[in-house]
XYZ file of C-alpha atoms in Angstrom:
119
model
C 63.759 -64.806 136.120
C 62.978 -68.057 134.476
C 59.830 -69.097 133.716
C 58.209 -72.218 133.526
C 55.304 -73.727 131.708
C 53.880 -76.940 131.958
C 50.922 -78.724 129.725
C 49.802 -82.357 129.398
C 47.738 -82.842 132.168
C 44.244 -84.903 132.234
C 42.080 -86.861 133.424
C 42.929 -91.358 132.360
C 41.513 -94.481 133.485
C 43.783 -96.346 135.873
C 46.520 -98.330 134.037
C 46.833 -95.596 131.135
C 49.399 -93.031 130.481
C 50.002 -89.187 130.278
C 52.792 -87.336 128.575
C 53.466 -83.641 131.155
C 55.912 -81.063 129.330
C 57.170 -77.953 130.948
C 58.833 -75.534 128.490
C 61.161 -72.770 130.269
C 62.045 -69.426 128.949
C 65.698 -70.398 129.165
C 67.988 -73.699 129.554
C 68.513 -74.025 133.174
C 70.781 -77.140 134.408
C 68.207 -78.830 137.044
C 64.704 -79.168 136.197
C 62.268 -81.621 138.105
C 58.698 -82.678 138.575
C 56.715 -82.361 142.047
C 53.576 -83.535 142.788
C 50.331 -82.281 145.027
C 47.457 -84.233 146.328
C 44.899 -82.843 147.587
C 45.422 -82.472 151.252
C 48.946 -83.507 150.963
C 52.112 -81.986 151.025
C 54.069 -81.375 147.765
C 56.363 -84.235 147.128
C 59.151 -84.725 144.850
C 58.708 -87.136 141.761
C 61.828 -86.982 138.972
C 64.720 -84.766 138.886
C 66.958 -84.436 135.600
C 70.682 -82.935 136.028
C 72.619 -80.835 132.926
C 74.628 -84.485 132.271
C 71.081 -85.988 131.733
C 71.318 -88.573 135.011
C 67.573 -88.732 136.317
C 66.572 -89.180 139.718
C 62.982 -90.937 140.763
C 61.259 -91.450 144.333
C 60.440 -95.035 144.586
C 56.527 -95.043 144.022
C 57.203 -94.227 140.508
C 60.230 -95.755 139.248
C 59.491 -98.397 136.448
C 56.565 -96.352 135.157
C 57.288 -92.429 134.884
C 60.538 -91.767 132.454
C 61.862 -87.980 132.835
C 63.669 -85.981 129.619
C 64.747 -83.046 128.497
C 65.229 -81.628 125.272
C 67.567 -78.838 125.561
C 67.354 -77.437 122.128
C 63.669 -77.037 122.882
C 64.301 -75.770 126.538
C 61.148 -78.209 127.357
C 61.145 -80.902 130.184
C 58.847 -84.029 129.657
C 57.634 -86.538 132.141
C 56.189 -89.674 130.471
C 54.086 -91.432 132.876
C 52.539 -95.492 132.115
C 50.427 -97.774 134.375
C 48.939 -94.499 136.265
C 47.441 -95.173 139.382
C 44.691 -93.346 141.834
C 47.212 -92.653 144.231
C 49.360 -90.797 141.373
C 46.428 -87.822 141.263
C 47.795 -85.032 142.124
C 48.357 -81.427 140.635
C 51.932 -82.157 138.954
C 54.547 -79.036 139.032
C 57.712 -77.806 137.052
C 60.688 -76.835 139.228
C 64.212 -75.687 138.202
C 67.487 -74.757 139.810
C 70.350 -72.867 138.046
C 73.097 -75.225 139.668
C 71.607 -78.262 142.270
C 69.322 -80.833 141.777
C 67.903 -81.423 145.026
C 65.070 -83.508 145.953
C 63.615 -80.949 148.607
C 60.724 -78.301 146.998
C 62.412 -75.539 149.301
C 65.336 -76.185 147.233
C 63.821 -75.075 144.213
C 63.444 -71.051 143.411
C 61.846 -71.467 140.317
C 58.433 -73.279 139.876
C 55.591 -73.331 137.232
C 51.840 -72.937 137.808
C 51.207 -76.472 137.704
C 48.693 -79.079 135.573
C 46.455 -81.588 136.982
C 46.698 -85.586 136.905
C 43.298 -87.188 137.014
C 43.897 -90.783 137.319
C 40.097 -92.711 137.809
C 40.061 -96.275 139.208
């Protein structure tokens, strides 16, 4: 059973930026970021497949860079120019072999660390 971790959550004026990690217990090939808002459905944010090819949803792309470190079995999500609208409570998920963008996809899935972002 792999485990997941994440850390780097906060609360940042609007237009700042937040570093999220998510360390596993073991390297696993897909590993992604969700997001929550309250009242909202979780949605999908970045994945990042074992050959290192990331995958963003459109709201974010030009301001959140995914990464892995493999040696370090950690996952980072670098987000700049935050917005309101990117509050949420931000989760690590993994899959052994897919990297879907769907959170059913995912059987693995940390406990989660919240994104403040104040206008």
């Amino acid at each position: 059973q792999v485990q997941l971790v994440e850390s780097g959550g906060g609360s940042v004026q609007a237009g700042g930026s937040l570093r999220l990690s998510c360390t596993a217990t073991e390297y696993i090939s897909c590993m992604a970021w969700f997001r929550q808002a309250p009242g909202k459905e979780r949605e999908f944010v970045s994945s990042i497949n074992s050959r290192n090819i990331p995958t963003y949803t459109a709201p974010v792309k030009g301001r959140f860079t995914i990464s892995r470190d493999n040696a370090k079995k950690t996952l980072y999500l670098q987000m700049n120019s935050l917005k309101s609208e990117d509050t949420a409570m931000y989760y690590c998920a993994a899959d052994r072999d897919h990297c879907y963008t769907s959170a059913t996809r995912f059987p693995y899935w940390g406990q989660g660390t919240m994104v403040l972002v104040d206008s």
